[in-house]
């Protein structure tokens, strides 16, 4: 039997609900567009938020580029000039080389940009010992802020630091900043930007922590306001994830295995990379149902949505299996030539 | 780079404040602070937490602390050695242990029917009382069913106890599985053997329990291990996490050193070579007496988890 194609359903209503929650705790919201560019269009139409963008290719999702915060890395003077000419005025720079490029480009012009320097903030994780961590050491930031504060080419000046995505513990923001940023630097900046997103709810995450994180952000904002500094946050997942569902159909059932007509490779690469585990709509507790492995449609052993999902009734071919909180980082690869799954935007 | 900062005493200083300051002191104090942070992380990240400890810690006053941690929802799976279970039962039924010294006349103690665990003392009489009681318990179990996995049996025993400071009681009450893979390695094991001689159909199935601990978690779960001391309790937990993809978080606290090549001294880094903890896991290894290090690290962690409403404190 043939079954309907899988699809994503993205709710504008939930996007706006989530956006509203973030708007309440921040002075500036900049949606991290890479999380789900389809959400970018909705937010551009319905809010006045900014959009954090890393790659030029992503700019096609934004009509008004003056709302872009561009996180440059390894750029050239020509690229910097081009982005400026296209209307981008907000930049985040990751290293001194990129900063030199910008300052050289702006020199002897009357151009004016808002600039944030990216701070390499210590994270208590092996993760950051293994991989290159973006940003400049605090001593470099402190020095450059002092030099930039009177520059005629710089409007608003700030610091960006990137929190580990889905990091649910390291939110002692005030302590972290006080440890490394001098009082003189705090006096000089206008904006402090928390990158790295806010968590969302998955089968293997703890929703109870979100209240604590919001409280810490609120306390941090109060502390910043006492220093005339605005707080910018870059939620991606927190807005996009709950707004999206992935609706698949059961292709086959054998023993305790359920094969659906989608793959983590074309809908939920996050399951491999982070890995987050999407909850299934109507899944029940271990006392109420039978355990099933839900597998994607490719031959790859990594193509697993969940190892143990408890379902009340044994799925049948053609039944829908809907994954909730599936709106973030649902990017795809070209593995097995899998087709892109369409997204239906609803009100 | 975080800088070394001088430690200063404050009047009425809280444990949490002291441990906070450890972050900047150096050596094992930094690791202790880090251990506390990793424990907070594993709870905030909804990891399945495997708490393992050796029997000597139950001999000590840590027993009630472990029971409280179960009640507070810190541990999802427990692994220990059999001596701790015996002593937990003894204490639950009124036995009291004493504090002596490390330097004592052990021959004299033996003559007086006193057994020494470090500087703690246990009367032979306590074991005799335990032996009287355990046979009755085994009769009840046998009447109920003939074949028990170890964790099922321990749960059943926990339900028979009435002591909020008991590990077995709290584990049973809160449905936290308690595993003891070396159940025969103590007085309890000896009585299981004797009981089985009289009742050959009474089987305590250790192998079945291996399956039970594997099924307490899955590849879907994030996993955290808090291993206090070494031995089989530590190994059994990290083997279970290894077979489910490895732990994301691991805190080891021990006096053993890695140079011996023993399980007890193996640090979290060595565990990575086996895949027992993931390459990208958050880890801390604290070398020091667990009776000192664990309550400090855990109190600091509990304060933070309490502040954020992440402890199971209903009905309190």
Coordinates of C-alpha atoms in Angstrom, one line a residue, chain B:
Chain B
X1 CA 41.4 31.8 32.0
X2 CA 40.1 31.5 35.6
X3 CA 42.6 32.8 38.1
X4 CA 43.7 31.5 41.5
X5 CA 41.9 33.4 44.2
X6 CA 42.7 33.5 47.9
X7 CA 40.2 31.7 50.1
X8 CA 38.8 33.7 53.0
X9 CA 36.7 32.5 55.9
X10 CA 33.4 34.3 56.5
X11 CA 31.4 34.1 59.7
X12 CA 28.6 31.5 59.3
X13 CA 30.0 30.5 55.9
X14 CA 27.8 28.0 54.1
X15 CA 29.1 24.8 52.6
X16 CA 28.0 26.0 49.2
X17 CA 30.0 29.2 49.6
X18 CA 33.1 27.2 50.6
X19 CA 32.7 24.9 47.6
X20 CA 32.1 27.8 45.3
X21 CA 35.4 29.3 46.4
X22 CA 37.1 25.9 45.8
X23 CA 36.8 26.7 42.1
X24 CA 39.7 29.1 42.4
X25 CA 41.8 27.4 45.1
X26 CA 43.6 24.7 43.1
X27 CA 44.4 21.0 43.2
X28 CA 41.6 18.6 44.4
X29 CA 39.4 21.5 45.5
X30 CA 39.0 22.5 41.9
X31 CA 38.1 18.9 41.0
X32 CA 35.6 18.8 43.9
X33 CA 33.9 22.0 42.7
X34 CA 33.9 20.5 39.2
X35 CA 32.4 17.3 40.4
X36 CA 29.6 19.2 42.0
X37 CA 28.9 21.1 38.8
X38 CA 28.9 17.9 36.8
X39 CA 26.4 16.4 39.2
X40 CA 24.2 19.5 38.7
X41 CA 24.6 19.2 35.0
X42 CA 23.6 15.5 34.8
X43 CA 20.4 16.3 36.8
X44 CA 19.6 19.3 34.8
X45 CA 20.2 17.4 31.6
X46 CA 17.7 14.7 32.7
X47 CA 20.4 12.1 32.6
X48 CA 19.7 8.7 34.2
X49 CA 21.9 8.8 37.2
X50 CA 23.7 5.7 38.4
X51 CA 24.9 6.1 42.0
X52 CA 27.4 3.5 43.1
X53 CA 29.0 3.1 46.4
X54 CA 30.9 0.5 48.3
X55 CA 29.8 -1.2 51.6
X56 CA 32.2 0.7 53.8
X57 CA 30.3 3.9 53.0
X58 CA 27.1 2.3 54.4
X59 CA 29.0 1.4 57.5
X60 CA 29.6 5.1 57.9
X61 CA 27.1 7.8 58.4
X62 CA 26.8 8.3 54.6
X63 CA 24.1 5.6 54.7
X64 CA 21.4 8.1 55.7
X65 CA 22.7 10.6 53.2
X66 CA 22.4 8.1 50.4
X67 CA 18.8 7.3 51.6
X68 CA 18.0 11.0 51.5
X69 CA 19.4 11.4 48.0
X70 CA 17.1 8.6 46.8
X71 CA 14.2 10.4 48.4
X72 CA 15.2 13.6 46.8
X73 CA 15.2 12.0 43.4
X74 CA 19.0 12.2 42.7
X75 CA 19.6 8.6 41.8
X76 CA 17.7 6.6 39.2
X77 CA 19.8 3.4 39.6
X78 CA 21.8 2.2 42.6
X79 CA 24.7 -0.3 42.6
X80 CA 26.5 -1.4 45.7
X81 CA 28.2 -4.4 47.4
X82 CA 26.5 -6.8 49.7
X83 CA 28.1 -5.7 53.0
X84 CA 26.4 -2.3 52.6
X85 CA 23.0 -4.1 52.2
X86 CA 23.6 -6.2 55.3
X87 CA 24.6 -3.2 57.3
X88 CA 21.7 -1.1 56.0
X89 CA 19.3 -3.8 57.2
X90 CA 21.1 -4.0 60.5
X91 CA 20.8 -0.3 61.1
X92 CA 17.2 -0.3 60.0
X93 CA 16.5 -2.8 62.7
X94 CA 18.2 -0.8 65.5
X95 CA 21.8 -1.9 65.4
X96 CA 24.2 0.9 66.2
X97 CA 27.8 1.0 65.1
X98 CA 30.6 2.8 67.0
X99 CA 33.5 5.0 66.2
X100 CA 36.9 3.8 67.3
X101 CA 40.3 4.6 65.9
X102 CA 42.5 3.5 63.0
X103 CA 45.2 2.5 65.5
X104 CA 43.9 -0.1 67.8
X105 CA 44.6 -3.5 69.2
X106 CA 42.8 -5.6 66.6
X107 CA 43.6 -8.9 68.5
X108 CA 41.8 -7.4 71.5
X109 CA 38.9 -6.3 69.3
X110 CA 38.7 -9.9 67.9
X111 CA 38.6 -11.3 71.4
X112 CA 35.8 -8.9 72.3
X113 CA 33.8 -9.8 69.2
X114 CA 34.2 -6.5 67.6
X115 CA 35.0 -6.0 63.9
X116 CA 36.8 -3.0 62.6
X117 CA 36.1 -1.1 59.3
X118 CA 38.7 1.7 59.3
X119 CA 37.8 3.6 62.5
X120 CA 34.3 2.2 62.7
X121 CA 33.4 -0.8 64.9
X122 CA 30.7 -3.4 64.4
X123 CA 29.8 -5.9 67.1
X124 CA 29.5 -9.6 66.2
X125 CA 26.2 -9.5 67.9
X126 CA 24.9 -7.2 65.2
X127 CA 25.7 -9.9 62.6
X128 CA 24.0 -12.6 64.8
X129 CA 20.9 -10.5 65.0
X130 CA 21.0 -10.0 61.3
X131 CA 21.3 -13.7 60.8
X132 CA 18.3 -14.4 62.9
X133 CA 16.3 -12.0 61.0
X134 CA 17.4 -12.7 57.5
X135 CA 16.2 -16.3 57.6
X136 CA 12.7 -15.2 58.4
X137 CA 12.9 -12.7 55.5
X138 CA 14.0 -15.4 53.1
X139 CA 11.2 -17.7 54.2
X140 CA 8.7 -14.9 53.4
X141 CA 10.3 -14.4 50.0
X142 CA 10.3 -18.1 49.3
X143 CA 6.7 -18.4 50.2
X144 CA 5.9 -15.6 47.7
X145 CA 7.9 -16.9 44.8
X146 CA 10.8 -19.3 44.2
X147 CA 13.0 -17.4 41.8
X148 CA 14.1 -13.9 42.3
X149 CA 16.4 -11.6 40.5
X150 CA 18.6 -9.8 43.0
X151 CA 17.1 -6.4 42.5
X152 CA 13.6 -7.7 42.9
X153 CA 14.6 -9.5 46.1
X154 CA 16.2 -6.3 47.4
X155 CA 13.1 -4.3 46.6
X156 CA 10.9 -6.8 48.5
X157 CA 13.2 -6.6 51.5
X158 CA 13.1 -2.8 51.4
X159 CA 9.3 -3.0 51.5
X160 CA 9.6 -4.9 54.8
X161 CA 11.7 -2.3 56.5
X162 CA 10.5 0.8 58.2
X163 CA 13.3 3.3 58.4
X164 CA 13.5 6.5 56.4
X165 CA 17.3 6.4 56.8
X166 CA 17.5 3.0 55.1
X167 CA 18.8 2.8 51.5
X168 CA 16.7 -0.4 50.8
X169 CA 13.6 1.2 52.2
X170 CA 13.9 4.5 50.2
X171 CA 14.9 2.6 47.0
X172 CA 11.8 0.3 47.3
X173 CA 9.5 3.2 48.2
X174 CA 10.7 5.3 45.3
X175 CA 10.9 2.5 42.8
X176 CA 14.7 3.0 42.3
X177 CA 16.3 -0.3 41.3
X178 CA 19.1 -1.4 43.6
X179 CA 21.6 -3.8 42.1
X180 CA 24.2 -5.9 43.8
X181 CA 26.0 -8.2 41.3
X182 CA 28.2 -9.8 44.0
X183 CA 25.3 -10.7 46.3
X184 CA 27.1 -13.8 47.7
X185 CA 30.2 -11.9 48.8
X186 CA 29.2 -11.4 52.5
X187 CA 27.1 -12.7 55.4
X188 CA 24.0 -12.3 53.3
X189 CA 25.4 -14.5 50.6
X190 CA 26.3 -17.2 53.1
X191 CA 22.7 -17.3 54.4
X192 CA 21.4 -17.4 50.8
X193 CA 23.6 -20.5 50.4
X194 CA 22.4 -22.1 53.6
X195 CA 18.7 -21.3 52.8
X196 CA 19.1 -22.8 49.3
X197 CA 20.5 -26.0 50.8
X198 CA 17.3 -26.5 52.6
X199 CA 15.2 -25.1 49.8
X200 CA 16.8 -26.1 46.5
X201 CA 14.0 -24.5 44.5
X202 CA 14.9 -21.1 45.9
X203 CA 17.0 -19.3 43.2
X204 CA 18.5 -15.9 43.3
X205 CA 19.3 -15.1 39.7
X206 CA 22.2 -12.8 39.3
X207 CA 22.3 -13.3 35.5
X208 CA 18.7 -12.1 35.1
X209 CA 19.6 -9.0 37.0
X210 CA 22.3 -8.2 34.4
X211 CA 19.5 -7.9 31.9
X212 CA 17.5 -5.8 34.4
X213 CA 20.3 -3.2 34.8
X214 CA 20.8 -3.0 31.1
X215 CA 17.1 -2.3 30.6
X216 CA 17.0 0.5 33.2
X217 CA 18.4 2.7 30.5
X218 CA 18.8 2.9 26.7
X219 CA 20.7 4.6 23.9
X220 CA 17.9 7.2 24.0
X221 CA 18.8 8.4 27.5
X222 CA 21.6 10.6 28.6
X223 CA 23.4 8.8 31.3
X224 CA 25.4 10.0 34.4
X225 CA 27.5 8.0 36.8
X226 CA 28.5 9.0 40.3
X227 CA 30.9 6.3 41.4
X228 CA 32.0 6.6 45.0
X229 CA 34.8 4.2 45.7
X230 CA 35.6 1.5 43.2
X231 CA 35.2 -2.2 42.9
X232 CA 32.4 -4.1 41.3
X233 CA 29.8 -1.5 42.1
X234 CA 31.5 1.1 40.0
X235 CA 32.3 -1.3 37.2
X236 CA 28.8 -2.7 37.0
X237 CA 27.3 0.7 36.5
X238 CA 29.7 1.9 33.9
X239 CA 29.4 -1.5 32.1
X240 CA 25.6 -0.9 31.9
X241 CA 26.1 2.5 30.5
X242 CA 28.8 1.2 28.1
X243 CA 26.3 -1.3 26.7
X244 CA 23.8 1.5 26.2
X245 CA 26.2 3.8 24.4
X246 CA 28.3 5.2 27.2
X247 CA 27.7 7.9 29.9
X248 CA 27.6 11.6 29.1
X249 CA 28.5 12.5 32.6
X250 CA 30.8 10.9 35.1
X251 CA 32.0 11.8 38.6
X252 CA 34.5 9.5 40.3
X253 CA 35.4 9.9 43.9
X254 CA 38.0 7.6 45.4
X255 CA 41.2 7.2 47.3
X256 CA 42.5 4.7 44.8
X257 CA 45.1 5.8 42.2
X258 CA 45.1 5.1 38.5
X259 CA 48.7 3.8 38.7
X260 CA 47.6 0.4 40.0
X261 CA 45.6 -0.5 36.9
X262 CA 42.6 -1.5 39.0
X263 CA 39.0 -0.7 38.3
X264 CA 38.9 1.3 41.6
X265 CA 41.7 3.6 40.5
X266 CA 40.7 3.9 36.9
X267 CA 39.8 7.5 36.2
X268 CA 37.2 8.9 33.8
X269 CA 39.7 9.4 31.1
X270 CA 40.7 5.7 31.2
X271 CA 37.0 4.9 31.0
X272 CA 36.8 6.7 27.7
X273 CA 39.2 4.3 26.1
X274 CA 36.6 1.6 26.8
X275 CA 33.7 3.7 25.6
X276 CA 32.3 3.6 29.2
X277 CA 32.0 7.3 29.2
X278 CA 31.6 9.2 25.9
X279 CA 34.5 11.1 24.4
X280 CA 32.6 14.2 24.8
X281 CA 31.4 13.6 28.4
X282 CA 31.6 16.0 31.2
X283 CA 33.8 14.4 33.9
X284 CA 35.5 14.9 37.2
X285 CA 37.7 12.7 39.3
X286 CA 38.2 13.6 42.9
X287 CA 41.0 11.8 44.8
X288 CA 40.2 11.9 48.5
X289 CA 38.1 10.3 51.3
X290 CA 34.5 10.1 50.1
X291 CA 33.2 10.6 53.6
X292 CA 34.6 14.2 53.3
X293 CA 34.5 15.0 49.5
X294 CA 31.1 13.6 48.6
X295 CA 28.9 15.4 51.2
X296 CA 30.6 18.7 50.3
X297 CA 30.2 18.3 46.5
X298 CA 26.7 17.0 46.9
X299 CA 25.5 19.6 49.3
X300 CA 26.7 22.3 46.9
X301 CA 24.9 20.5 44.1
X302 CA 21.7 20.0 46.2
X303 CA 21.6 23.7 47.1
X304 CA 21.6 24.7 43.4
X305 CA 19.1 22.0 42.4
X306 CA 16.8 23.1 45.3
X307 CA 17.0 26.7 44.3
X308 CA 15.8 25.8 40.9
X309 CA 13.0 23.5 42.1
X310 CA 14.6 20.4 40.7
X311 CA 14.5 18.2 43.8
X312 CA 11.8 15.8 44.7
X313 CA 10.7 17.5 47.9
X314 CA 7.0 16.8 47.8
X315 CA 5.4 16.1 51.2
X316 CA 8.2 18.0 53.0

